[in-house]
mmCIF file of C-alpha atoms in Angstrom:
data_model
loop_
_atom_site.group_PDB
_atom_site.id
_atom_site.type_symbol
_atom_site.label_atom_id
_atom_site.label_comp_id
_atom_site.label_asym_id
_atom_site.label_seq_id
_atom_site.Cartn_x
_atom_site.Cartn_y
_atom_site.Cartn_z
ATOM 1 C CA ALA A 445 11.404 12.797 14.963
ATOM 2 C CA VAL A 446 7.782 13.218 13.945
ATOM 3 C CA ARG A 447 7.667 9.686 12.590
ATOM 4 C CA PHE A 448 8.900 7.859 15.667
ATOM 5 C CA PRO A 449 5.682 7.892 17.774
ATOM 6 C CA ILE A 450 3.838 6.099 14.957
ATOM 7 C CA ILE A 451 6.485 3.381 14.859
ATOM 8 C CA ILE A 452 6.413 3.038 18.631
ATOM 9 C CA GLN A 453 2.640 2.673 18.726
ATOM 10 C CA ASN A 454 2.599 0.118 15.929
ATOM 11 C CA ILE A 455 5.354 -2.051 17.380
ATOM 12 C CA ALA A 456 3.979 -1.817 20.920
ATOM 13 C CA HIS A 457 0.704 -3.197 19.604
ATOM 14 C CA LEU A 458 2.526 -5.972 17.765
ATOM 15 C CA LEU A 459 4.312 -6.995 20.956
ATOM 16 C CA LYS A 460 0.950 -7.830 22.508
ATOM 17 C CA MET A 461 0.375 -10.284 19.684
ATOM 18 C CA ASN A 462 3.821 -11.870 19.485
ATOM 19 C CA THR A 463 6.820 -12.391 21.755
ATOM 20 C CA GLY A 464 9.122 -13.844 19.075
ATOM 21 C CA MET A 465 12.337 -12.402 17.782
ATOM 22 C CA ASN A 466 10.911 -11.002 14.521
ATOM 23 C CA ILE A 467 9.226 -8.021 16.132
ATOM 24 C CA ILE A 468 11.951 -7.569 18.724
ATOM 25 C CA ARG A 469 14.536 -7.195 15.982
ATOM 26 C CA ARG A 470 12.607 -4.335 14.447
ATOM 27 C CA ILE A 471 12.595 -2.505 17.769
ATOM 28 C CA GLN A 472 16.371 -2.422 17.777
ATOM 29 C CA ILE A 473 16.388 -0.746 14.371
ATOM 30 C CA VAL A 474 14.325 2.130 15.728
ATOM 31 C CA GLY A 475 16.427 2.201 18.887
ATOM 32 C CA SER A 476 19.617 2.706 16.899
ATOM 33 C CA VAL A 477 18.319 6.071 15.690
ATOM 34 C CA CYS A 478 16.971 7.755 18.778
ATOM 35 C CA GLU A 479 17.992 7.022 22.375
ATOM 36 C CA SER A 480 14.714 8.335 23.816
ATOM 37 C CA CYS A 481 12.808 6.060 21.419
ATOM 38 C CA LYS A 482 15.069 3.180 22.428
ATOM 39 C CA GLU A 483 14.293 3.742 26.110
ATOM 40 C CA LYS A 484 10.557 3.811 25.478
ATOM 41 C CA LEU A 485 10.659 0.715 23.331
ATOM 42 C CA THR A 486 12.876 -1.218 25.737
ATOM 43 C CA ARG A 487 10.600 -0.353 28.640
ATOM 44 C CA ARG A 488 7.538 -1.560 26.734
ATOM 45 C CA LEU A 489 9.400 -4.688 25.707
ATOM 46 C CA HIS A 490 10.321 -5.695 29.262
ATOM 47 C CA THR A 491 6.793 -4.982 30.440
ATOM 48 C CA THR A 492 5.262 -7.212 27.782
ATOM 49 C CA VAL A 493 7.846 -9.913 27.251
ATOM 50 C CA GLY A 494 9.720 -9.988 30.518
ATOM 51 C CA ARG A 495 12.915 -12.032 30.484
ATOM 52 C CA ARG A 496 11.888 -14.502 27.818
ATOM 53 C CA SER A 497 13.611 -12.602 25.011
ATOM 54 C CA LYS A 498 16.450 -10.213 24.394
ATOM 55 C CA LEU A 499 17.170 -7.440 21.938
ATOM 56 C CA LEU A 500 19.175 -8.332 18.854
ATOM 57 C CA GLU A 501 20.417 -5.586 16.573
ATOM 58 C CA VAL A 502 19.778 -6.201 12.882
ATOM 59 C CA GLY A 503 20.587 -2.805 11.439
ATOM 60 C CA LYS A 504 21.115 0.905 11.718
ATOM 61 C CA PHE A 505 19.104 3.637 10.100
ATOM 62 C CA ASP A 506 20.566 5.398 7.081
ATOM 63 C CA PRO A 507 19.944 9.090 6.349
ATOM 64 C CA VAL A 508 16.551 9.665 4.772
ATOM 65 C CA LYS A 509 16.845 10.923 1.198
ATOM 66 C CA ALA A 510 14.851 14.082 0.636
ATOM 67 C CA GLN A 511 14.979 14.024 -3.156
ATOM 68 C CA ASP A 512 17.317 11.371 -4.567
ATOM 69 C CA GLU A 513 15.768 7.979 -5.286
ATOM 70 C CA TYR A 514 16.659 4.842 -3.379
ATOM 71 C CA GLY A 515 18.339 2.190 -5.457
ATOM 72 C CA ALA A 516 17.508 -1.479 -5.713
ATOM 73 C CA GLY A 517 18.323 -3.470 -2.592
ATOM 74 C CA GLN A 518 17.628 -0.719 -0.035
ATOM 75 C CA PHE A 519 16.305 -2.229 3.209
ATOM 76 C CA PHE A 520 13.691 -0.110 4.938
ATOM 77 C CA LEU A 521 11.096 0.019 7.660
ATOM 78 C CA HIS A 522 7.639 1.144 6.514
ATOM 79 C CA ARG A 523 6.808 4.424 8.223
ATOM 80 C CA VAL A 524 3.138 3.551 8.804
ATOM 81 C CA PHE A 525 2.831 -0.242 8.823
ATOM 82 C CA GLY A 526 6.200 -1.004 10.399
ATOM 83 C CA TYR A 527 7.076 -3.980 8.206
ATOM 84 C CA ARG A 528 10.561 -4.680 6.873
ATOM 85 C CA GLY A 529 10.902 -4.271 3.127
ATOM 86 C CA VAL A 530 13.457 -4.005 0.359
ATOM 87 C CA THR A 531 13.209 -1.825 -2.755
ATOM 88 C CA LEU A 532 13.266 -3.306 -6.254
ATOM 89 C CA PHE A 533 12.767 -0.341 -8.601
ATOM 90 C CA PRO A 534 10.971 3.040 -8.706
ATOM 91 C CA TRP A 535 7.779 4.117 -10.470
ATOM 92 C CA PRO A 536 7.122 7.808 -11.268
ATOM 93 C CA ALA A 537 3.401 8.119 -10.472
ATOM 94 C CA GLN A 538 0.981 10.991 -11.054
ATOM 95 C CA VAL A 539 -0.566 11.842 -7.676
ATOM 96 C CA TYR A 540 -3.970 13.538 -7.773
ATOM 97 C CA ASP A 541 -4.761 15.006 -4.368
ATOM 98 C CA ARG A 542 -8.328 16.333 -4.202
ATOM 99 C CA ASP A 543 -7.511 18.051 -0.903
ATOM 100 C CA VAL A 544 -5.013 20.231 -2.741
ATOM 101 C CA ASN A 545 -7.361 20.817 -5.668
ATOM 102 C CA ASN A 546 -10.347 21.618 -3.464
ATOM 103 C CA ASN A 547 -8.268 23.415 -0.831
ATOM 104 C CA ASN A 548 -10.658 22.017 1.771
ATOM 105 C CA ASN A 549 -9.658 18.955 3.815
ATOM 106 C CA SER A 550 -12.819 18.746 5.861
ATOM 107 C CA SER A 551 -15.475 19.378 3.244
ATOM 108 C CA SER A 552 -18.813 17.612 3.356
ATOM 109 C CA SER A 553 -19.245 14.221 1.704
ATOM 110 C CA ASN A 554 -22.496 15.255 0.013
ATOM 111 C CA SER A 555 -21.015 15.768 -3.462
ATOM 112 C CA LYS A 556 -23.313 15.490 -6.425
ATOM 113 C CA ASP A 557 -23.124 12.274 -8.440
ATOM 114 C CA ASP A 558 -22.962 14.260 -11.691
ATOM 115 C CA ASP A 559 -19.871 16.015 -10.370
ATOM 116 C CA LEU A 560 -18.153 12.754 -9.459
ATOM 117 C CA MET A 561 -19.222 10.968 -12.646
ATOM 118 C CA SER A 562 -17.537 13.500 -14.893
ATOM 119 C CA SER A 563 -14.658 11.656 -16.552
ATOM 120 C CA ASP A 564 -13.322 14.950 -17.916
ATOM 121 C CA LYS A 565 -13.121 16.400 -14.408
ATOM 122 C CA ILE A 566 -11.240 13.349 -13.156
ATOM 123 C CA LYS A 567 -8.638 13.788 -15.884
ATOM 124 C CA THR A 568 -8.275 17.563 -15.514
ATOM 125 C CA LEU A 569 -7.401 17.571 -11.805
ATOM 126 C CA ARG A 570 -3.937 18.943 -11.209
ATOM 127 C CA SER A 571 -1.324 16.352 -10.339
ATOM 128 C CA GLU A 572 2.309 16.131 -9.366
ATOM 129 C CA THR A 573 4.833 13.403 -10.069
ATOM 130 C CA GLN A 574 5.954 11.481 -6.998
ATOM 131 C CA THR A 575 8.209 8.460 -6.669
ATOM 132 C CA TYR A 576 6.771 5.141 -5.518
ATOM 133 C CA TYR A 577 8.735 1.921 -5.212
ATOM 134 C CA GLN A 578 8.004 -1.671 -6.067
ATOM 135 C CA VAL A 579 9.088 -3.496 -2.925
ATOM 136 C CA LEU A 580 9.200 -6.936 -1.355
ATOM 137 C CA ILE A 581 7.760 -7.451 2.132
ATOM 138 C CA ASP A 582 9.655 -9.661 4.558
ATOM 139 C CA GLN A 583 7.404 -12.712 4.869
ATOM 140 C CA ARG A 584 8.161 -12.988 8.593
ATOM 141 C CA ASP A 585 6.154 -9.810 9.092
ATOM 142 C CA PHE A 586 3.021 -10.907 7.209
ATOM 143 C CA PRO A 587 1.026 -11.925 10.327
ATOM 144 C CA TYR A 588 1.803 -8.760 12.254
ATOM 145 C CA ILE A 589 0.993 -5.868 9.934
ATOM 146 C CA LYS A 590 -2.434 -4.276 9.722
ATOM 147 C CA MET A 591 -2.820 -4.656 6.008
ATOM 148 C CA GLN A 592 -3.499 -7.388 3.538
ATOM 149 C CA PRO A 593 -0.162 -8.993 2.643
ATOM 150 C CA GLU A 594 -0.182 -7.313 -0.755
ATOM 151 C CA ALA A 595 0.013 -9.434 -3.883
ATOM 152 C CA VAL A 596 0.293 -8.357 -7.509
ATOM 153 C CA THR A 597 -2.297 -10.214 -9.562
ATOM 154 C CA PHE A 598 -2.687 -10.172 -13.343
ATOM 155 C CA LEU A 599 -4.124 -12.204 -16.198
ATOM 156 C CA ALA A 600 -1.318 -11.723 -18.743
ATOM 157 C CA ASP A 601 -2.095 -12.797 -22.320
ATOM 158 C CA ARG A 602 -5.659 -13.449 -23.474
ATOM 159 C CA LYS A 603 -4.599 -16.887 -24.711
ATOM 160 C CA ASP A 604 -3.355 -17.811 -21.245
ATOM 161 C CA ALA A 605 -6.216 -18.806 -18.943
ATOM 162 C CA SER A 606 -4.085 -18.513 -15.787
ATOM 163 C CA LEU A 607 -4.403 -15.929 -13.022
ATOM 164 C CA TYR A 608 -0.962 -14.987 -11.751
ATOM 165 C CA SER A 609 -0.476 -13.882 -8.148
ATOM 166 C CA ILE A 610 2.816 -12.795 -6.613
ATOM 167 C CA PRO A 611 2.483 -12.406 -2.813
ATOM 168 C CA GLY A 612 4.506 -10.003 -0.739
ATOM 169 C CA LEU A 613 4.781 -7.226 -3.341
ATOM 170 C CA ASP A 614 3.772 -3.712 -2.366
ATOM 171 C CA TYR A 615 3.966 -0.147 -3.694
ATOM 172 C CA VAL A 616 5.456 2.334 -1.214
ATOM 173 C CA SER A 617 5.771 6.103 -1.507
ATOM 174 C CA HIS A 618 9.158 7.726 -1.056
ATOM 175 C CA ASP A 619 8.004 9.435 2.149
ATOM 176 C CA ASP A 620 7.035 6.117 3.775
ATOM 177 C CA ILE A 621 10.546 4.648 3.546
ATOM 178 C CA LEU A 622 12.815 4.672 6.614
ATOM 179 C CA PRO A 623 16.058 3.246 5.177
ATOM 180 C CA TYR A 624 18.470 1.115 7.154
ATOM 181 C CA THR A 625 21.576 -0.979 6.626
ATOM 182 C CA SER A 626 21.176 -4.552 7.801
ATOM 183 C CA THR A 627 23.728 -6.147 10.119
ATOM 184 C CA SER A 628 21.915 -9.486 10.243
ATOM 185 C CA LEU A 629 23.206 -12.724 8.766
ATOM 186 C CA ASP A 630 19.644 -13.359 7.591
ATOM 187 C CA PRO A 631 18.607 -9.861 6.453
ATOM 188 C CA PHE A 632 15.475 -10.717 4.485
ATOM 189 C CA GLN A 633 13.085 -13.561 3.827
ATOM 190 C CA HIS A 634 11.054 -13.689 0.635
ATOM 191 C CA GLU A 635 11.110 -16.337 -2.068
ATOM 192 C CA LEU A 636 12.038 -13.756 -4.723
ATOM 193 C CA PHE A 637 14.755 -11.973 -2.717
ATOM 194 C CA SER A 638 17.685 -14.128 -3.872
ATOM 195 C CA GLN A 639 16.284 -14.359 -7.407
ATOM 196 C CA PHE A 640 16.012 -10.584 -7.847
ATOM 197 C CA LEU A 641 18.894 -9.248 -5.742
ATOM 198 C CA THR A 642 22.483 -10.260 -5.086
ATOM 199 C CA LYS A 643 25.097 -8.921 -2.705
ATOM 200 C CA ASP A 644 27.930 -6.875 -4.121
ATOM 201 C CA GLU A 645 30.823 -8.107 -2.015
ATOM 202 C CA VAL A 646 32.936 -5.055 -2.854
ATOM 203 C CA MET A 647 30.323 -2.451 -1.914
ATOM 204 C CA SER A 648 28.568 -4.710 0.656
ATOM 205 C CA ASP A 649 25.237 -3.638 -0.836
ATOM 206 C CA TYR A 650 22.507 -5.597 -2.569
ATOM 207 C CA VAL A 651 22.064 -4.862 -6.273
ATOM 208 C CA SER A 652 19.728 -5.974 -9.065
ATOM 209 C CA ARG A 653 20.199 -9.256 -10.854
ATOM 210 C CA GLU A 654 19.525 -9.446 -14.575
ATOM 211 C CA THR A 655 16.473 -11.553 -13.751
ATOM 212 C CA LEU A 656 14.868 -8.573 -11.979
ATOM 213 C CA ILE A 657 15.424 -6.288 -14.952
ATOM 214 C CA ALA A 658 14.066 -8.898 -17.375
ATOM 215 C CA TRP A 659 11.051 -9.568 -15.141
ATOM 216 C CA ARG A 660 10.191 -5.885 -14.944
ATOM 217 C CA ASN A 661 10.508 -5.382 -18.704
ATOM 218 C CA LYS A 662 8.385 -8.437 -19.517
ATOM 219 C CA ASN A 663 5.588 -7.593 -17.071
ATOM 220 C CA HIS A 664 5.771 -3.807 -17.232
ATOM 221 C CA LYS A 665 2.130 -3.466 -18.302
ATOM 222 C CA TRP A 666 0.792 -5.267 -15.245
ATOM 223 C CA LEU A 667 3.231 -3.846 -12.709
ATOM 224 C CA GLU A 668 3.432 -0.149 -13.583
ATOM 225 C CA LEU A 669 1.886 2.334 -11.173
ATOM 226 C CA THR A 670 0.672 5.299 -13.200
ATOM 227 C CA GLU A 671 -1.715 7.186 -10.914
ATOM 228 C CA VAL A 672 -2.533 7.654 -7.235
ATOM 229 C CA ARG A 673 -5.724 9.311 -5.975
ATOM 230 C CA ARG A 674 -6.165 10.856 -2.521
ATOM 231 C CA GLU A 675 -8.931 12.567 -0.605
ATOM 232 C CA THR A 676 -9.579 13.396 3.058
ATOM 233 C CA THR A 677 -13.035 13.542 4.625
ATOM 234 C CA ASN A 678 -13.648 14.252 8.321
ATOM 235 C CA GLY A 679 -10.058 13.450 9.198
ATOM 236 C CA ILE A 680 -9.891 10.126 7.305
ATOM 237 C CA ARG A 681 -7.580 10.060 4.305
ATOM 238 C CA VAL A 682 -8.244 7.553 1.515
ATOM 239 C CA THR A 683 -5.566 6.708 -1.042
ATOM 240 C CA VAL A 684 -6.329 4.609 -4.144
ATOM 241 C CA MET A 685 -3.919 2.959 -6.587
ATOM 242 C CA PRO A 686 -5.528 1.236 -9.631
ATOM 243 C CA PHE A 687 -3.797 -1.369 -11.809
ATOM 244 C CA TYR A 688 -4.857 -2.955 -15.075
ATOM 245 C CA MET A 689 -4.853 -6.776 -14.867
ATOM 246 C CA GLY A 690 -5.755 -7.844 -18.392
ATOM 247 C CA ALA A 691 -8.759 -9.048 -20.381
ATOM 248 C CA ARG A 692 -10.569 -12.294 -21.073
ATOM 249 C CA ASP A 693 -12.958 -13.336 -23.835
ATOM 250 C CA VAL A 694 -16.193 -14.698 -22.369
ATOM 251 C CA GLN A 695 -18.867 -15.886 -24.826
ATOM 252 C CA GLN A 696 -17.427 -13.718 -27.611
ATOM 253 C CA ASN A 697 -17.385 -10.657 -25.341
ATOM 254 C CA SER A 698 -14.313 -9.030 -23.845
ATOM 255 C CA VAL A 699 -14.199 -8.628 -20.069
ATOM 256 C CA TYR A 700 -11.563 -6.231 -18.696
ATOM 257 C CA TRP A 701 -10.188 -6.544 -15.160
ATOM 258 C CA TRP A 702 -8.532 -4.138 -12.740
ATOM 259 C CA ARG A 703 -7.050 -4.433 -9.266
ATOM 260 C CA TYR A 704 -7.213 -1.485 -6.888
ATOM 261 C CA SER A 705 -5.363 -0.985 -3.608
ATOM 262 C CA ILE A 706 -6.951 1.220 -0.952
ATOM 263 C CA ARG A 707 -5.308 2.681 2.130
ATOM 264 C CA LEU A 708 -7.279 4.366 4.906
ATOM 265 C CA GLU A 709 -5.522 6.592 7.450
ATOM 266 C CA ASN A 710 -7.062 8.093 10.555
ATOM 267 C CA LEU A 711 -5.501 11.541 10.991
ATOM 268 C CA GLN A 712 -7.353 12.125 14.269
ATOM 269 C CA LYS A 713 -6.959 10.667 17.753
ATOM 270 C CA GLN A 714 -10.567 9.467 17.941
ATOM 271 C CA ARG A 715 -11.115 5.763 17.229
ATOM 272 C CA VAL A 716 -13.327 4.926 14.229
ATOM 273 C CA GLN A 717 -14.431 1.695 12.565
ATOM 274 C CA LEU A 718 -15.330 1.001 8.951
ATOM 275 C CA ARG A 719 -18.841 -0.467 8.788
ATOM 276 C CA GLU A 720 -20.086 -0.310 5.182
ATOM 277 C CA ARG A 721 -18.925 0.290 1.628
ATOM 278 C CA HIS A 722 -20.880 1.837 -1.230
ATOM 279 C CA TRP A 723 -19.433 1.768 -4.758
ATOM 280 C CA ARG A 724 -20.501 3.366 -8.041
ATOM 281 C CA ILE A 725 -18.888 1.913 -11.150
ATOM 282 C CA PHE A 726 -19.271 3.703 -14.475
ATOM 283 C CA SER A 727 -18.394 2.000 -17.773
ATOM 284 C CA SER A 728 -17.523 3.788 -21.011
ATOM 285 C CA SER A 729 -20.312 1.723 -22.583
ATOM 286 C CA GLY A 730 -22.720 3.967 -20.654
ATOM 287 C CA THR A 731 -23.742 1.675 -17.786
ATOM 288 C CA LEU A 732 -23.651 2.635 -14.098
ATOM 289 C CA GLU A 733 -23.575 -0.056 -11.418
ATOM 290 C CA THR A 734 -23.792 0.254 -7.644
ATOM 291 C CA ALA A 735 -22.537 -2.150 -5.009
ATOM 292 C CA LYS A 736 -23.098 -2.081 -1.244
ATOM 293 C CA GLY A 737 -21.995 -4.329 1.569
ATOM 294 C CA ARG A 738 -20.665 -4.717 5.088
ATOM 295 C CA GLY A 739 -17.024 -3.840 5.630
ATOM 296 C CA VAL A 740 -14.295 -4.633 3.109
ATOM 297 C CA ILE A 741 -12.791 -8.033 2.201
ATOM 298 C CA GLY A 742 -14.771 -9.591 5.052
ATOM 299 C CA GLN A 743 -13.411 -7.206 7.687
ATOM 300 C CA GLU A 744 -14.585 -4.113 9.551
ATOM 301 C CA PRO A 745 -11.211 -2.585 10.427
ATOM 302 C CA VAL A 746 -10.693 -0.255 13.379
ATOM 303 C CA LEU A 747 -8.532 2.844 12.911
ATOM 304 C CA SER A 748 -7.167 4.047 16.244
ATOM 305 C CA ALA A 749 -4.293 6.169 17.537
ATOM 306 C CA ARG A 750 -2.324 2.951 18.041
ATOM 307 C CA GLN A 751 -3.135 1.474 14.634
ATOM 308 C CA PRO A 752 -4.159 4.447 12.464
ATOM 309 C CA ALA A 753 -4.014 2.814 9.028
ATOM 310 C CA PHE A 754 -5.431 -0.129 7.100
ATOM 311 C CA GLN A 755 -4.745 -1.268 3.534
ATOM 312 C CA TYR A 756 -6.387 -3.834 1.277
ATOM 313 C CA SER A 757 -6.803 -4.768 -2.391
ATOM 314 C CA SER A 758 -9.811 -5.856 -4.435
ATOM 315 C CA HIS A 759 -10.844 -6.290 -8.075
ATOM 316 C CA VAL A 760 -13.417 -4.984 -10.541
ATOM 317 C CA SER A 761 -14.383 -5.935 -14.100
ATOM 318 C CA LEU A 762 -16.108 -4.110 -16.972
ATOM 319 C CA ASN A 763 -17.460 -5.117 -20.363
ATOM 320 C CA ALA A 764 -15.728 -2.056 -21.818
ATOM 321 C CA PRO A 765 -12.049 -1.097 -22.062
ATOM 322 C CA SER A 766 -12.394 1.920 -19.780
ATOM 323 C CA GLY A 767 -14.481 3.522 -17.062
ATOM 324 C CA HIS A 768 -14.093 4.924 -13.583
ATOM 325 C CA MET A 769 -15.395 4.272 -10.091
ATOM 326 C CA TRP A 770 -15.854 6.097 -6.826
ATOM 327 C CA GLY A 771 -17.710 5.568 -3.587
ATOM 328 C CA THR A 772 -18.010 6.066 0.147
ATOM 329 C CA PHE A 773 -17.225 4.201 3.339
ATOM 330 C CA LYS A 774 -19.531 4.486 6.320
ATOM 331 C CA MET A 775 -17.504 4.957 9.489
ATOM 332 C CA GLU A 776 -18.650 4.665 13.102
ATOM 333 C CA ARG A 777 -17.231 6.500 16.110
ATOM 334 C CA GLN A 778 -17.055 5.075 19.626
ATOM 335 C CA ASP A 779 -20.206 6.974 20.616
ATOM 336 C CA GLY A 780 -22.158 5.252 17.820
ATOM 337 C CA LEU A 781 -22.285 8.283 15.518
ATOM 338 C CA THR A 782 -21.782 7.364 11.850
ATOM 339 C CA PHE A 783 -20.500 9.447 8.964
ATOM 340 C CA ASP A 784 -19.450 8.878 5.349
ATOM 341 C CA ILE A 785 -15.995 9.384 3.911
ATOM 342 C CA ARG A 786 -15.319 9.683 0.207
ATOM 343 C CA VAL A 787 -13.277 7.394 -1.990
ATOM 344 C CA PRO A 788 -11.896 9.684 -4.711
ATOM 345 C CA PRO A 789 -12.909 8.877 -8.293
ATOM 346 C CA PHE A 790 -10.236 6.908 -10.121
ATOM 347 C CA SER A 791 -9.830 5.865 -13.730
ATOM 348 C CA LEU A 792 -10.070 2.329 -15.081
ATOM 349 C CA GLU A 793 -8.049 2.307 -18.277
ATOM 350 C CA SER A 794 -7.084 -0.813 -20.229
ATOM 351 C CA ARG A 795 -3.719 -1.122 -21.886
ATOM 352 C CA GLU A 796 -4.502 -3.601 -24.632
ATOM 353 C CA ASP A 797 -2.471 -1.671 -27.163
ATOM 354 C CA GLU A 798 0.740 -2.312 -25.256
ATOM 355 C CA GLY A 799 2.873 -5.370 -25.680
ATOM 356 C CA GLY A 800 4.223 -7.638 -23.030
ATOM 357 C CA VAL A 801 3.160 -10.986 -21.645
ATOM 358 C CA LEU A 802 4.385 -13.120 -18.802
#
C-alpha cells in the first residue's frame, strides 16, 4: 500500500501530458489491485480526459515476491517511474550504501577530498548482494517517463570501430518491480521483445528464446552489473551504476571508456531543482581531472512530490585501465536557497582480461 501514492502521482502527471490509451491502460493495472486507488485514478482520469477515452484493462497485479527471483518474461510496472517493462534475466549486484556505512543519512556534504579519493576506502565499504534485472522498456512509454530512455552502449572488440547502442534497456532493482499478468492482445512493444521472448502456450507465460541466452553470453562483459553505489544528502538519494564499455587505441595509446547511470530521488516533500554538476575523476595513472557545468545532459530536472525521481546516463574515458570518480550536484529550493548533494565515489574498472565480443 505504501507504493500506490507514488504510482498515482506519476500517472496523474502523465495524464496532463497525454490523453491517449497508453497511459490509461496503465491506470487500470493499478486499479485492479486496490479499489481505493482505482477510485482516485478514475476520478483524476475523468477530470483530465473527460469522455474522450475509456478505461481498458490490460492486466492484473501478481503477488510481489519478497525473496524469490522473477523469471524471464515477467511483465511489471516500475515502482518509481511507472513505465511498463518485462524482465530478461537477473544480475546479482554488490550494493554499497554509504548511508548504512556512515549511519548518518543527513550528514554534511563537506567531506575531505583525500577521504573521497581513497581507492582503498571505496573498496573496503561493506556491501550486500541484491538482485537487479536486465529489462526491456515498452517503447510506447518512452515519451512519458521522467528518465532518459535508457540504452546500453558499448564498444565491443578493439578491432571493431563501431559504437553499439541498444535503446530501451534498463537495470531495475527487485524492490522496484510491481509484477502483473497481461490480458492484452498486444502486451508489449519493443523491437527485441519477440526476438528474446516467446509465449509458452501450455503455461501461457513468456519464456526465454535461445537467442536471448546466446546474446547474454556473448555480451556478458558489457552488460553485467557488478556494483551499485548509493548515498543520501539532505534528503536527496543518489544511486550510481557504472558499466565498462571497452577500449580503443588512439595514436598508439589505449583509451578506456565507461558508461554510468545516475538516479536522483527526492525523499522530501519540498521541491528542488538540479542546477550544477561538479565531477572529480581520478585515474590510476595518477592524474586528477575536474569538470563543472550547468545541469546534466542538457537538462536541469525538477524533483517534486509529484515527480520525485530522475535518471540519466553519461560516459567517461581514461588513459588508464582503472580509476574512480565522485562529485556533487548543486540543488536549488523554491526559496532560492542552494545546497550540495554528494555523488558517492564509484570504481572505474576495465575488463580487458575477459573474453567476449559482439
